[in-house]
Amino acid sequence: MQNIKVLHFNHAELDDILEAGERLLWSGVPGYGRKFLEAVGNERKFHIAALAGIVVMWSTLFFIDTEAQFDRTEAIWIYGAATLMFLGVSAFLASERHYVLYNLVYLVTDRRAIIFRRGRNWRLGVRLYVVSCPHSKTYPYSLIESRPYPSLQIGTLLSVDQVQPFGSGLSHPGHSFLRDRITSIVTFDYLPDAEAVLEMIQSNAHSE
């Protein structure tokens, strides 16, 4: 486990985060998923499954006998309610993913990989959630296959340091359901230049 620091601020400038003599090498944001309709990962799978379920459900309407105890009118009401439920869940997942990814900023310095996450706490106050991962010669950095761009694993922390769903945290509906059971990997999500960023981190780790 790395010596990862998780900090919260009401208001902070970049100079408040960087240490004396620390140099900023790169900054970026997720290259996909920041818009409402840009579904990713497990969220995309749910939308596809929900759409397929809705289509199959409504296709059975033509097989219901109009004179049966459960007739087409009742089926339309039930199918309509189920459709609205699926659409509501899909909209919630898309909104949650959009909110998380839209409020992320990634930094790489000559010492650390840093994630800034802005969100609201349970009092609805805006807070800045900062996860700082020091460069390490021994940490198994890796590229994680994801669409349309890979994600870069930069660290691992205990799941108790994830403060979802009250505004802070890094998880979103596009991630695996099992990702944060005990430990949680820290990633730069959906980076078009993920390989270059990985090389930058590793080169600075080896130069320490």
Short mmCIF file of C-alpha atoms in Angstrom, two decimals, residues 39-138:
data_model
loop_
_atom_site.label_atom_id
_atom_site.label_comp_id
_atom_site.label_asym_id
_atom_site.label_seq_id
_atom_site.Cartn_x
_atom_site.Cartn_y
_atom_site.Cartn_z
CA ALA A 39 -22.05 6.32 -20.80
CA VAL A 40 -19.06 4.21 -19.73
CA GLY A 41 -18.26 0.78 -18.29
CA ASN A 42 -20.89 -0.93 -16.15
CA GLU A 43 -23.26 1.98 -16.60
CA ARG A 44 -23.31 1.39 -20.36
CA LYS A 45 -24.09 -2.30 -19.76
CA PHE A 46 -27.05 -1.37 -17.55
CA HIS A 47 -28.46 0.98 -20.20
CA ILE A 48 -28.19 -1.72 -22.87
CA ALA A 49 -29.79 -4.34 -20.61
CA ALA A 50 -32.58 -1.94 -19.61
CA LEU A 51 -33.31 -1.07 -23.25
CA ALA A 52 -33.40 -4.76 -24.21
CA GLY A 53 -35.71 -5.51 -21.28
CA ILE A 54 -38.08 -2.71 -22.24
CA VAL A 55 -38.24 -3.88 -25.87
CA VAL A 56 -38.90 -7.50 -24.87
CA MET A 57 -41.51 -6.44 -22.31
CA TRP A 58 -43.51 -4.33 -24.76
CA SER A 59 -43.26 -6.98 -27.48
CA THR A 60 -45.30 -9.34 -25.29
CA LEU A 61 -48.23 -6.91 -25.39
CA PHE A 62 -49.45 -8.36 -28.70
CA PHE A 63 -49.69 -11.86 -27.18
CA ILE A 64 -52.04 -10.81 -24.37
CA ASP A 65 -55.66 -11.80 -24.97
CA THR A 66 -57.91 -8.73 -24.91
CA GLU A 67 -60.57 -10.75 -23.07
CA ALA A 68 -58.23 -12.20 -20.45
CA GLN A 69 -58.44 -11.23 -16.77
CA PHE A 70 -55.12 -9.43 -17.20
CA ASP A 71 -55.87 -7.53 -20.41
CA ARG A 72 -53.85 -5.18 -22.56
CA THR A 73 -55.05 -2.05 -20.79
CA GLU A 74 -53.69 -3.26 -17.46
CA ALA A 75 -50.51 -4.43 -19.18
CA ILE A 76 -49.97 -0.98 -20.70
CA TRP A 77 -50.22 0.64 -17.27
CA ILE A 78 -47.79 -1.85 -15.72
CA TYR A 79 -45.38 -1.78 -18.65
CA GLY A 80 -45.49 2.00 -18.67
CA ALA A 81 -44.65 2.16 -14.95
CA ALA A 82 -41.80 -0.33 -15.40
CA THR A 83 -40.46 1.65 -18.36
CA LEU A 84 -40.49 4.87 -16.34
CA MET A 85 -38.67 3.08 -13.52
CA PHE A 86 -35.93 1.84 -15.88
CA LEU A 87 -35.58 5.29 -17.44
CA GLY A 88 -35.39 6.89 -14.00
CA VAL A 89 -32.61 4.56 -12.86
CA SER A 90 -30.72 5.11 -16.12
CA ALA A 91 -31.00 8.88 -15.74
CA PHE A 92 -29.79 8.68 -12.13
CA LEU A 93 -26.74 6.59 -13.08
CA ALA A 94 -25.87 8.91 -15.96
CA SER A 95 -26.26 11.95 -13.73
CA GLU A 96 -24.07 10.49 -10.98
CA ARG A 97 -21.31 9.49 -13.44
CA HIS A 98 -21.45 12.87 -15.17
CA TYR A 99 -21.27 14.70 -11.83
CA VAL A 100 -18.23 12.76 -10.63
CA LEU A 101 -16.22 12.88 -13.87
CA TYR A 102 -17.09 16.50 -14.62
CA ASN A 103 -15.62 17.55 -11.27
CA LEU A 104 -12.31 15.67 -11.59
CA VAL A 105 -8.93 17.20 -12.40
CA TYR A 106 -5.73 15.15 -12.68
CA LEU A 107 -2.21 16.41 -11.99
CA VAL A 108 1.23 14.83 -12.28
CA THR A 109 4.18 16.50 -10.57
CA ASP A 110 7.77 15.39 -10.27
CA ARG A 111 6.80 13.74 -6.95
CA ARG A 112 3.14 12.71 -7.03
CA ALA A 113 0.04 11.89 -9.03
CA ILE A 114 -2.85 13.95 -7.66
CA ILE A 115 -6.61 13.83 -8.17
CA PHE A 116 -8.83 16.81 -7.36
CA ARG A 117 -12.52 16.04 -6.89
CA ARG A 118 -14.95 18.86 -6.19
CA GLY A 119 -18.32 17.97 -4.67
CA ARG A 120 -20.87 18.74 -1.99
CA ASN A 121 -20.84 17.28 1.52
CA TRP A 122 -23.91 16.24 3.50
CA ARG A 123 -24.46 19.88 4.45
CA LEU A 124 -24.49 20.77 0.72
CA GLY A 125 -21.30 22.77 1.14
CA VAL A 126 -18.75 22.60 -1.68
CA ARG A 127 -15.61 20.72 -0.67
CA LEU A 128 -12.40 19.78 -2.44
CA TYR A 129 -11.39 16.12 -2.05
CA VAL A 130 -7.70 15.57 -2.85
CA VAL A 131 -6.06 12.16 -3.29
CA SER A 132 -2.28 12.31 -3.48
CA CYS A 133 -0.28 9.27 -4.65
CA PRO A 134 3.53 9.57 -4.33
CA HIS A 135 5.51 8.12 -7.25
CA SER A 136 6.86 4.70 -6.32
CA LYS A 137 9.48 2.45 -7.91
CA THR A 138 7.69 -0.65 -6.65
#
